[in-house]
C-alpha cells in the first residue's frame, strides 16, 4: 500500500500529538508519509513531503488554498493525486481540507457534490453515519440521494453493515413531513437504487439503533452534530461536577471501570474523524482537537478505506444510480 | 385572574395525570377550568367546559381543527378568545394545538408567523430559549427577527433575564457563515430594535452559558431539540445500564443525592413545556409525555405569563420593531 499522507501541522495539538499518533500507526505496520515544514523534527524512518506553508484554522478556505500552493494541505492532496500517497488526513482547517481535496483530487465522475460523513456514536450499537455534516450549506434534493448512496457504501465498508438503513432527517415520520427540500428528496429516495431507504427519521433517532445512515443538508447536519457535541459535553461536565464533592468522590472512583468503556464508546476520537465522500481519493477530516489516539485511529480508518477500494465502490454506486 | 383552560384529554398520560397536575395547581391557588368530555370524572370544585370530540396525537392538524369544532383543543382556544379563560394548555397534538390557537385567538397585529419557544436546560445556568422549535418548517429572514423579539420578551419575563443575548444558530461564528437565509437574517438582526444580538452561534453553544435566545427556522429547531432529547436519553440510558451491574449498584445508589438535582435541572418537565408566541393569548404546548408535575409546572408558567401581560409586551415589541 502507498503511504498515507498526514498533515503534520493540522489541528490544535499539532505537530506533537500528530507525530505520536503517526509513530503508533507506523509501528503497527501502516505506511505513513508526513507533510510538513522541511525542518520538522520527526523520526528519521518516516518520510516527509516538504511543504513550507501552513493554512491556519480560521483562514478563509477558498482563497487560502488558491494562494498557498506550498501548504501542507495542498501538498497532501497533490500526493494522493500524483500517486505518491493513498490517502490524506488532516485535523486542520476543515474547509481548506475539503477545498484542497476537491481542487487537487477532483470529484468522482457523476458526483454532484462531495459530502462529509461523520459517524455518531450510539451506546451499545454501531454508530449512525450522518451526512452531510457540513460541506454543503444549501443542497438540491438529488444531492441528498447521492449522499445516501455514498453513505451506504461507507457504512457497509467501515462498519460492516450488510444493508445499512438510510433515513431522511426530518421533523416527523410521515412522508409529507418537513420542508419542500425534504418532501422532494423523500420521493427521490423512495425509488433510488442501491440503498435501503426506511423513510423519514427524527432527531431523536440519530443516537438510537433505528437508522444507520442519516441523510441531511450540510447546514442541518453541522448544527445537529455540534448540538450533540455540546449537549454531551454539558451533561458529562455536570456529572463530573456533581461527583466532585468530597462525600461522593470515593463512589465515583469506584464506578470508573463502568464509565471508561462508555466514555470510549462515546468519544468521537474512537472513530478517527469524518470522511469526505465523493472526491477521487480517500480524504479524512479529523476533529481539530484530535490527539494521538484520534490520529492513530484516523490512519487506521484511511488504510481500511484504501484496502477496501472505497473510492471505486462509490464510483460504481454513483454510476449505477445515475 | 381568569381560569387557565387545560385540555384534560391531551397527551399520553391523559386524563389521569393531567387531573392530578390540575389538582395540585388549584390547591396552590391557581384557578383552572378543565376542557373535556361532559362525563369526565373530575373533582367537583374544578369547573369543566364540555367538549365532545378529541383530536388524536397523529391526526392531520389542519383538517382536524376545521372538522372537530367541539374538540377539547378548539373549545379551549375559544375559551381564551371569548374571555372565559386566560390561557390554554395542552399536552396533545402539537400541530392541532397551534392551529386551534391560531384560528381561534388569531395573531397579534403585525406578527408574520407565531413561533414555538422552548427552554433548553443548561446545567448550572439559566436555560437557552430556542425558537422556532417547529411551527414553521420554512421561514423568511424577517420572521427570524420577530422570533428574536418575541423570544427576548419571553426570556425577560420567564427567566428574569435583564438583557437576553440573542444568537442566530448557524454553522460558524463569522457573519458570512451559513446558508443564504442565515446571511440575510444576520444583516436584519444586526440592526433590529429591542434585542441584544450577539451574532452567530453554533450548535455547541445551545447548552452553554453563551446565549439566552437561540433563533432558527422551525425545521432546524425541531431537529436540534429532538436530537438533544435523543442524545440525553441515550447517554442517561447508557449510564444506568453501566451502573446496573451488581458490583456497581451500591456506589450508584450512594451517588443518587448528587444525581437527582442534576436530573431535575435537565428534565424538560421542569419548565412545563413550550409556549406558542405571537398568537393573541397565552398558549402552552406541553410535551406529549407530560405527567402530573409537568402539567402543574405548565399551569404555573401560564399563570405567570398572564400576570406579567406577556401578550401585551409582545404586542408592544412587535409594534416597536415594525
Coordinates of C-alpha atoms in Angstrom, one line a residue:
Chain A
X1 CA 0.0 0.0 0.0
X2 CA 1.1 3.5 -0.8
X3 CA 1.7 5.6 2.4
X4 CA -1.0 7.7 3.9
X5 CA -0.2 11.4 3.8
X6 CA -0.7 13.0 7.2
X7 CA -0.8 16.8 7.6
X8 CA 1.7 17.2 10.5
X9 CA 0.6 20.8 11.2
X10 CA -3.2 20.4 11.3
X11 CA -5.2 20.8 14.5
X12 CA -4.9 22.2 18.0
X13 CA -2.3 19.6 19.1
X14 CA -0.1 19.6 16.0
X15 CA 2.6 18.7 15.5
X16 CA 3.5 16.8 18.7
X17 CA 0.4 14.7 19.2
X18 CA 0.0 14.1 15.5
X19 CA 3.6 12.7 15.4
X20 CA 2.9 10.4 18.3
X21 CA -0.2 9.0 16.5
X22 CA 1.8 8.6 13.3
X23 CA 4.5 6.8 15.2
X24 CA 2.0 4.3 16.6
X25 CA 0.5 3.7 13.2
X26 CA 3.9 3.1 11.6
X27 CA 4.8 0.7 14.4
X28 CA 1.6 -1.1 13.7
X29 CA 2.6 -1.6 10.1
X30 CA 0.7 1.2 8.3
X31 CA 2.9 3.2 6.0
X32 CA 2.7 7.0 6.5
X33 CA 4.3 10.0 4.8
X34 CA 4.2 13.2 6.8
X35 CA 3.5 16.5 5.1
X36 CA 5.1 19.4 6.9
X37 CA 7.8 22.0 7.1
X38 CA 11.2 20.8 5.7
X39 CA 12.8 21.3 9.2
X40 CA 10.1 19.3 11.0
X41 CA 11.6 17.4 13.9
X42 CA 10.4 13.9 13.2
X43 CA 11.6 10.3 13.3
X44 CA 14.1 9.5 10.5
X45 CA 12.3 6.3 9.4
X46 CA 9.1 8.2 8.5
X47 CA 9.3 10.0 5.1
X48 CA 8.4 13.7 4.8
X49 CA 6.9 15.6 1.9
X50 CA 8.1 19.2 2.5
X51 CA 5.6 22.0 2.5
X52 CA 6.6 25.4 3.5
X53 CA 3.2 27.0 4.2
X54 CA 0.5 26.5 6.7
X55 CA -3.2 27.2 6.4
X56 CA -4.5 28.4 9.8
X57 CA -7.7 27.1 11.4
X58 CA -9.6 30.4 10.8
X59 CA -8.4 31.3 7.3
X60 CA -10.9 31.6 4.5
X61 CA -10.6 28.2 2.9
X62 CA -11.1 29.0 -0.8
X63 CA -8.6 31.8 -1.1
X64 CA -6.1 30.1 1.3
X65 CA -5.9 27.0 -0.9
X66 CA -5.6 29.1 -4.1
X67 CA -2.8 31.3 -2.7
X68 CA -0.8 28.8 -0.5
X69 CA 0.2 26.3 -3.1
X70 CA 3.0 25.0 -0.9
X71 CA 0.8 24.5 2.1
X72 CA 0.7 21.1 3.9
X73 CA -3.0 20.6 2.8
X74 CA -2.4 21.3 -0.9
X75 CA 0.7 19.2 -0.9
X76 CA -1.1 16.3 0.8
X77 CA -3.9 16.4 -1.7
X78 CA -1.3 16.5 -4.6
X79 CA 0.5 13.5 -3.2
X80 CA -2.8 11.5 -3.5
X81 CA -3.5 12.9 -7.0
X82 CA 0.0 12.1 -8.2
X83 CA 0.1 8.5 -6.8
X84 CA 2.6 9.3 -4.1
X85 CA 0.1 8.6 -1.3
X86 CA -3.0 6.5 -1.0
X87 CA -5.0 8.9 1.3
X88 CA -4.8 12.2 3.1
X89 CA -5.6 13.1 6.7
X90 CA -5.7 16.5 8.4
X91 CA -7.0 17.8 11.7
X92 CA -6.6 21.3 10.5
X93 CA -9.0 23.8 8.8
X94 CA -12.0 21.7 7.6
X95 CA -13.0 23.9 4.8
X96 CA -9.4 24.1 3.5
X97 CA -9.0 20.3 3.7
X98 CA -12.2 19.9 1.6
X99 CA -11.1 22.6 -0.9
X100 CA -7.6 21.0 -1.3
X101 CA -9.1 17.6 -1.9
X102 CA -11.7 18.9 -4.3
X103 CA -9.3 21.0 -6.3
X104 CA -6.4 18.6 -6.4
X105 CA -8.1 15.2 -6.5
X106 CA -11.3 16.3 -8.2
X107 CA -14.7 14.7 -7.9
X108 CA -15.6 11.2 -8.8
X109 CA -17.4 11.2 -12.2
X110 CA -21.1 11.8 -11.7
X111 CA -20.9 13.1 -8.2
X112 CA -22.7 16.4 -7.9
X113 CA -21.2 17.4 -4.6
X114 CA -18.9 15.7 -2.1
X115 CA -20.3 15.3 1.4
X116 CA -18.8 14.9 4.9
X117 CA -19.7 11.6 6.5
X118 CA -19.4 11.6 10.3
X119 CA -20.0 8.5 12.5
X120 CA -22.1 9.4 15.6
X121 CA -21.6 7.0 18.5
X122 CA -24.6 5.1 19.6
X123 CA -24.3 3.4 23.0
X124 CA -24.5 -0.4 22.7
X125 CA -24.8 -0.3 18.9
X126 CA -23.0 0.6 15.7
X127 CA -22.7 4.3 15.0
X128 CA -25.1 6.3 12.9
X129 CA -23.3 7.8 9.9
X130 CA -24.5 11.4 9.4
X131 CA -24.1 13.2 6.1
X132 CA -23.8 15.9 5.1
X133 CA -22.0 17.1 8.2
X134 CA -21.1 20.5 6.8
X135 CA -19.7 20.5 3.3
X136 CA -22.9 21.9 1.6
X137 CA -24.9 24.6 3.5
X138 CA -27.5 24.5 0.7
X139 CA -28.4 21.4 -1.2
X140 CA -30.6 20.1 -4.0
X141 CA -32.9 17.0 -3.5
X142 CA -30.8 15.0 -6.0
X143 CA -27.6 15.6 -4.0
X144 CA -29.3 14.0 -0.9
X145 CA -29.8 10.8 -3.0
X146 CA -26.1 10.7 -3.8
X147 CA -25.3 11.4 -0.1
X148 CA -27.5 8.3 0.7
X149 CA -25.7 6.2 -1.9
X150 CA -22.2 7.2 -0.8
X151 CA -23.0 6.9 2.9
X152 CA -24.3 3.4 2.3
X153 CA -21.1 2.3 0.7
X154 CA -19.2 3.9 3.6
X155 CA -21.4 2.2 6.3
X156 CA -21.0 -1.2 4.6
X157 CA -17.3 -0.9 4.4
X158 CA -16.4 0.8 7.5
X159 CA -18.9 -0.7 9.9
X160 CA -19.6 -4.0 8.1
X161 CA -23.3 -3.3 7.9
X162 CA -24.8 -5.7 5.3
X163 CA -27.7 -3.4 4.4
X164 CA -27.5 0.0 6.0
X165 CA -30.8 1.6 6.8
X166 CA -31.0 5.0 5.3
X167 CA -33.2 7.7 6.9
X168 CA -34.0 11.2 5.8
X169 CA -33.6 13.5 8.8
X170 CA -36.9 15.4 9.1
X171 CA -39.5 16.7 11.6
X172 CA -42.0 13.9 11.5
X173 CA -42.0 10.3 10.4
X174 CA -44.8 10.6 7.8
X175 CA -43.7 11.1 4.1
X176 CA -45.3 14.6 3.9
X177 CA -43.4 16.0 6.9
X178 CA -40.7 18.6 6.5
X179 CA -39.8 21.5 4.3
X180 CA -40.0 21.3 0.5
X181 CA -36.5 20.0 0.2
X182 CA -37.3 17.0 2.4
X183 CA -40.6 16.4 0.5
X184 CA -38.9 16.3 -2.8
X185 CA -35.9 14.3 -1.5
X186 CA -38.3 11.8 0.0
X187 CA -39.8 11.0 -3.3
X188 CA -36.4 10.5 -5.0
X189 CA -35.0 8.4 -2.1
X190 CA -38.0 6.1 -2.2
X191 CA -37.1 5.0 -5.7
X192 CA -33.3 5.4 -5.6
X193 CA -31.2 2.3 -6.5
X194 CA -28.6 0.9 -4.2
X195 CA -30.0 2.0 -0.9
X196 CA -32.3 0.6 1.8
X197 CA -34.5 3.7 2.4
X198 CA -36.6 3.4 5.6
X199 CA -38.3 6.9 5.3
X200 CA -38.1 10.0 7.5
X201 CA -36.3 9.9 10.8
X202 CA -36.3 12.5 13.6
X203 CA -33.5 14.0 15.6
X204 CA -34.2 11.6 18.5
X205 CA -33.4 8.6 16.2
X206 CA -29.8 9.6 15.5
X207 CA -28.4 8.2 18.7
X208 CA -30.6 5.1 18.6
X209 CA -30.5 1.8 16.8
X210 CA -33.2 2.6 14.3
X211 CA -31.1 4.0 11.5
X212 CA -27.5 3.5 10.1
X213 CA -27.2 6.4 7.6
X214 CA -28.9 9.7 8.4
X215 CA -29.1 12.0 5.3
X216 CA -29.5 15.8 5.5
X217 CA -28.2 19.1 4.2
X218 CA -24.8 20.3 5.5
X219 CA -26.4 23.2 7.5
X220 CA -28.8 20.9 9.5
X221 CA -26.1 18.2 9.7
X222 CA -23.5 20.6 11.1
X223 CA -25.9 22.1 13.6
X224 CA -27.0 18.6 14.7
X225 CA -23.5 17.3 15.2
X226 CA -22.3 20.4 17.1
X227 CA -25.5 20.4 19.2
X228 CA -24.9 16.8 20.2
X229 CA -21.2 17.5 21.0
X230 CA -22.2 20.5 23.2
X231 CA -25.0 18.5 24.9
X232 CA -22.8 15.6 25.7
X233 CA -20.1 17.9 27.0
X234 CA -22.6 19.8 29.2
X235 CA -24.0 16.6 30.6
X236 CA -20.7 14.9 31.3
X237 CA -19.4 18.2 32.8
X238 CA -22.4 18.4 35.1
X239 CA -21.9 14.8 36.1
X240 CA -18.2 15.3 37.0
X241 CA -19.1 18.5 38.9
X242 CA -21.8 16.6 40.9
X243 CA -19.4 13.8 41.7
X244 CA -16.5 16.0 42.7
X245 CA -17.9 16.8 46.2
X246 CA -15.9 15.2 49.0
X247 CA -18.7 12.7 50.0
X248 CA -19.1 11.3 46.5
X249 CA -15.6 11.1 45.3
X250 CA -15.0 7.5 46.6
X251 CA -18.1 6.2 45.0
X252 CA -17.5 8.0 41.7
X253 CA -14.0 6.5 41.6
X254 CA -15.5 3.0 42.2
X255 CA -17.7 3.5 39.2
X256 CA -14.8 4.4 36.9
X257 CA -14.4 0.8 35.5
X258 CA -18.1 1.1 34.3
X259 CA -17.7 4.6 33.0
X260 CA -14.5 4.2 31.0
X261 CA -15.9 1.8 28.3
X262 CA -18.9 4.1 27.9
X263 CA -16.6 7.1 27.6
X264 CA -14.5 5.3 25.0
X265 CA -17.6 4.3 23.0
X266 CA -19.0 7.8 23.0
X267 CA -15.7 9.5 22.3
X268 CA -15.5 10.8 18.8
X269 CA -11.8 10.1 18.8
X270 CA -12.7 6.4 18.7
X271 CA -13.8 6.8 15.1
X272 CA -10.9 8.8 14.0
X273 CA -12.8 11.6 12.3
X274 CA -15.1 12.3 9.3
X275 CA -14.5 11.3 5.7
X276 CA -15.1 13.4 2.7
X277 CA -17.0 11.2 0.3
X278 CA -17.3 11.9 -3.5
X279 CA -13.7 13.1 -4.1
X280 CA -11.4 10.9 -6.2
X281 CA -9.3 9.7 -3.3
X282 CA -9.5 9.0 0.4
X283 CA -9.7 12.2 2.5
X284 CA -10.2 12.1 6.2
X285 CA -11.1 15.2 8.1
X286 CA -10.2 14.8 11.8
X287 CA -11.5 16.9 14.6
X288 CA -9.5 20.0 15.4
X289 CA -9.0 18.7 18.9
X290 CA -7.5 15.4 17.7
X291 CA -4.8 13.9 19.9
X292 CA -2.5 11.0 19.3
X293 CA -5.2 8.3 19.6
X294 CA -7.6 10.1 17.3
X295 CA -4.8 10.4 14.7
X296 CA -3.8 6.8 15.1
X297 CA -7.4 5.8 14.6
X298 CA -7.8 8.1 11.6
X299 CA -4.8 6.5 9.9
X300 CA -6.3 3.1 10.6
X301 CA -9.6 4.1 9.0
X302 CA -7.8 5.6 6.0
X303 CA -5.8 2.3 5.5
X304 CA -9.0 0.3 5.7
X305 CA -10.8 2.6 3.1
X306 CA -7.8 2.2 0.8
X307 CA -7.6 -1.5 1.1
X308 CA -11.3 -1.9 0.6
X309 CA -11.3 0.3 -2.5
X310 CA -13.9 2.6 -1.1
X311 CA -13.4 5.2 -3.8
X312 CA -14.0 2.6 -6.6
X313 CA -17.1 1.3 -4.8
X314 CA -18.5 4.8 -4.6
X315 CA -17.7 5.3 -8.3
X316 CA -19.7 2.1 -9.0
X317 CA -22.6 3.2 -6.8
X318 CA -22.8 6.6 -8.4
X319 CA -22.6 5.1 -11.9
X320 CA -25.4 2.6 -11.1
X321 CA -27.6 5.4 -9.6
X322 CA -27.0 7.9 -12.4
Chain B
X1 CA -57.3 36.1 37.2
X2 CA -59.5 34.2 34.8
X3 CA -59.0 30.4 35.0
X4 CA -56.5 28.6 32.8
X5 CA -58.1 26.2 30.3
X6 CA -56.4 22.8 30.5
X7 CA -57.1 20.2 27.8
X8 CA -58.0 17.2 30.0
X9 CA -57.6 14.7 27.2
X10 CA -54.2 15.8 25.6
X11 CA -51.1 13.7 25.9
X12 CA -50.0 10.1 26.6
X13 CA -51.0 10.3 30.3
X14 CA -54.4 12.0 29.9
X15 CA -56.7 12.3 31.6
X16 CA -55.4 10.8 34.9
X17 CA -52.0 12.6 35.3
X18 CA -53.4 15.8 33.8
X19 CA -56.1 15.8 36.5
X20 CA -53.5 15.2 39.3
X21 CA -51.4 18.2 38.0
X22 CA -54.5 20.4 37.8
X23 CA -55.5 19.4 41.3
X24 CA -52.0 20.5 42.6
X25 CA -52.3 23.8 40.8
X26 CA -55.7 24.5 42.1
X27 CA -54.6 23.6 45.6
X28 CA -51.8 26.1 45.1
X29 CA -54.3 28.8 44.4
X30 CA -54.2 28.9 40.5
X31 CA -57.7 28.9 39.0
X32 CA -58.2 26.2 36.3
X33 CA -61.0 25.2 34.1
X34 CA -60.9 21.8 32.5
X35 CA -61.8 21.2 28.9
X36 CA -63.0 17.6 28.4
X37 CA -65.9 15.3 27.8
X38 CA -69.1 16.1 29.7
X39 CA -68.9 12.9 31.6
X40 CA -65.3 13.4 32.7
X41 CA -64.7 12.0 36.2
X42 CA -63.2 15.1 37.9
X43 CA -63.2 16.9 41.2
X44 CA -66.5 18.8 41.7
X45 CA -64.7 22.1 42.7
X46 CA -63.0 22.4 39.3
X47 CA -65.2 23.8 36.6
X48 CA -65.5 22.0 33.2
X49 CA -66.0 23.3 29.7
X50 CA -67.7 20.4 27.9
X51 CA -66.2 19.3 24.6
X52 CA -67.4 16.1 23.0
X53 CA -64.6 15.5 20.5
X54 CA -61.0 14.6 20.8
X55 CA -58.1 15.2 18.3
X56 CA -55.7 12.3 18.4
X57 CA -52.0 12.7 18.5
X58 CA -51.5 11.5 14.9
X59 CA -54.4 13.4 13.2
X60 CA -53.6 15.9 10.5
X61 CA -53.9 19.1 12.4
X62 CA -55.4 21.5 9.9
X63 CA -58.4 19.3 8.9
X64 CA -58.9 18.0 12.4
X65 CA -59.3 21.5 13.8
X66 CA -61.6 22.5 11.0
X67 CA -63.8 19.5 11.3
X68 CA -63.9 18.9 15.0
X69 CA -65.4 22.1 16.2
X70 CA -66.4 20.6 19.5
X71 CA -62.9 19.2 20.3
X72 CA -61.2 20.0 23.5
X73 CA -58.5 21.9 21.7
X74 CA -60.9 24.1 19.7
X75 CA -63.0 24.7 22.8
X76 CA -60.0 25.6 24.9
X77 CA -58.9 28.2 22.3
X78 CA -62.4 29.6 22.1
X79 CA -62.5 30.0 25.9
X80 CA -59.4 32.3 25.7
X81 CA -60.8 34.2 22.7
X82 CA -64.2 34.7 24.4
X83 CA -62.7 35.9 27.8
X84 CA -63.7 32.7 29.7
X85 CA -60.1 31.7 30.3
X86 CA -56.8 33.5 30.5
X87 CA -54.7 30.9 28.8
X88 CA -54.8 27.4 27.2
X89 CA -52.6 24.4 27.8
X90 CA -52.5 21.0 26.0
X91 CA -50.1 18.1 26.0
X92 CA -51.9 16.7 22.9
X93 CA -51.3 17.0 19.2
X94 CA -48.8 19.9 18.8
X95 CA -49.9 20.9 15.3
X96 CA -53.6 20.9 16.3
X97 CA -52.9 22.9 19.4
X98 CA -51.1 25.5 17.3
X99 CA -53.8 25.5 14.6
X100 CA -56.6 25.9 17.3
X101 CA -54.8 28.8 18.9
X102 CA -54.0 30.5 15.6
X103 CA -57.5 30.1 14.1
X104 CA -59.5 31.0 17.3
X105 CA -57.3 33.5 19.1
X106 CA -55.7 34.9 15.9
X107 CA -52.2 36.5 15.6
X108 CA -51.0 39.6 17.4
X109 CA -51.2 42.5 15.0
X110 CA -48.0 42.7 12.9
X111 CA -46.8 39.2 13.7
X112 CA -45.9 37.5 10.5
X113 CA -45.8 33.9 12.0
X114 CA -46.2 32.6 15.5
X115 CA -43.2 30.6 16.8
X116 CA -42.7 27.9 19.4
X117 CA -40.3 28.9 22.2
X118 CA -38.8 26.0 24.1
X119 CA -36.5 26.4 27.1
X120 CA -33.5 24.1 26.8
X121 CA -31.9 23.2 30.2
X122 CA -28.3 24.4 30.7
X123 CA -26.6 22.7 33.7
X124 CA -25.7 25.4 36.3
X125 CA -27.2 28.2 34.4
X126 CA -30.5 29.7 33.1
X127 CA -32.0 27.8 30.1
X128 CA -31.5 28.8 26.5
X129 CA -34.8 29.6 24.8
X130 CA -34.9 28.0 21.3
X131 CA -37.2 29.3 18.7
X132 CA -38.7 28.3 16.4
X133 CA -38.9 24.8 17.7
X134 CA -41.2 23.5 15.0
X135 CA -44.0 25.8 14.0
X136 CA -42.6 26.9 10.7
X137 CA -40.6 24.4 8.6
X138 CA -39.7 27.2 6.1
X139 CA -39.1 30.8 7.1
X140 CA -38.3 34.2 5.8
X141 CA -35.4 36.3 7.2
X142 CA -37.8 38.9 8.6
X143 CA -39.7 36.2 10.6
X144 CA -36.4 35.3 12.3
X145 CA -36.2 38.9 13.5
X146 CA -39.6 38.7 15.0
X147 CA -38.7 35.4 16.6
X148 CA -35.8 37.1 18.2
X149 CA -38.0 40.0 19.5
X150 CA -40.7 37.7 20.9
X151 CA -38.1 35.3 22.4
X152 CA -36.5 38.2 24.1
X153 CA -39.7 39.3 25.7
X154 CA -40.3 35.7 26.9
X155 CA -36.8 35.2 28.2
X156 CA -37.0 38.5 30.2
X157 CA -40.4 37.6 31.7
X158 CA -40.0 33.9 32.3
X159 CA -36.4 33.7 33.3
X160 CA -35.9 37.3 34.5
X161 CA -33.0 38.0 32.2
X162 CA -32.5 41.7 32.1
X163 CA -30.9 41.7 28.6
X164 CA -31.2 38.3 26.9
X165 CA -28.4 37.6 24.5
X166 CA -29.8 36.6 21.1
X167 CA -27.8 34.3 18.8
X168 CA -28.5 33.2 15.3
X169 CA -28.0 29.4 15.1
X170 CA -25.6 28.8 12.2
X171 CA -22.5 26.8 11.2
X172 CA -19.8 29.2 12.1
X173 CA -19.4 32.3 14.2
X174 CA -18.4 34.7 11.5
X175 CA -21.2 36.9 10.0
X176 CA -20.7 35.3 6.5
X177 CA -21.3 31.8 7.7
X178 CA -24.4 29.7 6.9
X179 CA -26.9 29.4 4.1
X180 CA -28.5 32.4 2.4
X181 CA -31.3 32.5 4.9
X182 CA -28.8 33.0 7.7
X183 CA -26.8 35.6 5.8
X184 CA -29.8 37.7 5.1
X185 CA -31.2 37.2 8.7
X186 CA -27.8 38.2 10.2
X187 CA -28.0 41.6 8.5
X188 CA -31.5 42.2 9.7
X189 CA -30.8 41.1 13.2
X190 CA -27.7 43.3 13.5
X191 CA -29.9 46.4 13.2
X192 CA -33.2 45.2 14.7
X193 CA -34.6 47.2 17.6
X194 CA -35.4 45.7 21.0
X195 CA -32.9 42.9 21.0
X196 CA -29.3 42.3 22.1
X197 CA -27.9 40.5 19.1
X198 CA -24.6 38.8 19.8
X199 CA -24.1 37.3 16.3
X200 CA -24.0 33.7 15.0
X201 CA -23.9 30.8 17.5
X202 CA -23.1 27.2 16.8
X203 CA -24.9 24.0 18.0
X204 CA -22.4 23.5 20.7
X205 CA -23.4 26.9 22.3
X206 CA -27.0 25.9 23.0
X207 CA -26.4 24.0 26.2
X208 CA -23.8 26.6 27.4
X209 CA -24.0 29.9 29.1
X210 CA -23.1 31.9 26.0
X211 CA -26.6 32.7 24.6
X212 CA -30.1 33.2 26.1
X213 CA -32.3 33.2 23.0
X214 CA -31.3 30.9 20.0
X215 CA -33.1 31.9 16.8
X216 CA -33.6 29.5 13.9
X217 CA -36.1 28.1 11.5
X218 CA -38.6 25.5 12.7
X219 CA -37.0 22.7 10.7
X220 CA -33.6 23.2 12.2
X221 CA -35.1 24.0 15.6
X222 CA -37.2 20.8 15.8
X223 CA -34.3 18.6 14.6
X224 CA -32.0 20.3 17.2
X225 CA -34.4 19.8 20.0
X226 CA -35.2 16.2 19.2
X227 CA -31.5 15.4 18.7
X228 CA -30.7 16.7 22.1
X229 CA -33.6 14.8 23.7
X230 CA -32.4 11.6 22.0
X231 CA -28.8 12.2 22.9
X232 CA -29.5 12.9 26.5
X233 CA -31.8 9.8 26.7
X234 CA -29.1 7.6 25.1
X235 CA -26.4 8.9 27.4
X236 CA -28.5 8.6 30.6
X237 CA -29.7 5.1 29.5
X238 CA -26.1 4.0 28.9
X239 CA -25.1 5.3 32.4
X240 CA -27.9 3.5 34.1
X241 CA -27.1 0.3 32.2
X242 CA -23.4 0.6 33.2
X243 CA -24.3 1.2 36.8
X244 CA -26.8 -1.7 37.0
X245 CA -24.1 -4.4 37.4
X246 CA -24.1 -6.0 40.8
X247 CA -20.7 -4.6 41.8
X248 CA -21.7 -1.0 41.0
X249 CA -25.1 -0.8 42.4
X250 CA -24.2 0.3 45.9
X251 CA -21.9 3.1 44.6
X252 CA -24.5 4.2 42.1
X253 CA -27.1 4.4 44.9
X254 CA -24.7 6.4 47.0
X255 CA -24.5 9.0 44.2
X256 CA -28.2 9.4 43.9
X257 CA -28.3 12.6 46.1
X258 CA -25.9 14.2 43.6
X259 CA -27.7 12.9 40.5
X260 CA -31.2 13.9 41.5
X261 CA -30.8 17.7 41.4
X262 CA -29.0 17.3 38.0
X263 CA -31.8 15.1 36.7
X264 CA -34.3 17.7 37.8
X265 CA -32.4 20.6 36.2
X266 CA -32.2 18.7 32.9
X267 CA -35.7 17.3 32.9
X268 CA -37.8 19.2 30.3
X269 CA -40.8 18.7 32.7
X270 CA -39.2 21.3 35.0
X271 CA -40.0 24.0 32.5
X272 CA -43.6 22.8 31.9
X273 CA -43.4 22.9 28.1
X274 CA -43.1 25.2 25.1
X275 CA -45.0 28.4 24.5
X276 CA -46.6 29.5 21.2
X277 CA -45.5 33.1 20.9
X278 CA -47.3 35.5 18.5
X279 CA -50.9 34.4 19.0
X280 CA -53.3 36.8 20.8
X281 CA -53.4 34.8 24.0
X282 CA -51.2 32.6 26.2
X283 CA -50.9 29.1 24.7
X284 CA -48.7 26.4 26.2
X285 CA -47.8 23.3 24.3
X286 CA -46.7 20.6 26.7
X287 CA -44.7 17.5 25.8
X288 CA -46.9 14.5 24.8
X289 CA -45.3 12.6 27.7
X290 CA -46.2 15.2 30.3
X291 CA -47.1 13.8 33.7
X292 CA -48.7 15.5 36.7
X293 CA -45.5 17.5 37.6
X294 CA -45.1 18.8 34.0
X295 CA -48.8 19.8 33.9
X296 CA -48.5 21.5 37.3
X297 CA -45.5 23.4 36.1
X298 CA -47.1 24.3 32.8
X299 CA -50.1 25.8 34.7
X300 CA -47.7 27.8 36.8
X301 CA -45.9 29.1 33.7
X302 CA -49.2 30.0 32.1
X303 CA -50.3 31.9 35.2
X304 CA -47.0 33.8 35.3
X305 CA -47.3 34.8 31.6
X306 CA -50.9 36.0 32.2
X307 CA -49.9 38.0 35.3
X308 CA -47.0 39.6 33.5
X309 CA -49.1 40.5 30.5
X310 CA -46.7 38.7 28.2
X311 CA -49.1 39.0 25.2
X312 CA -49.3 42.8 25.6
X313 CA -45.5 43.0 25.9
X314 CA -45.0 41.1 22.7
X315 CA -47.6 43.3 21.1
X316 CA -45.5 46.3 22.1
X317 CA -42.3 44.7 21.0
X318 CA -43.7 43.9 17.5
X319 CA -45.2 47.4 17.1
X320 CA -41.8 49.0 18.1
X321 CA -40.0 46.7 15.6
X322 CA -42.3 47.1 12.7

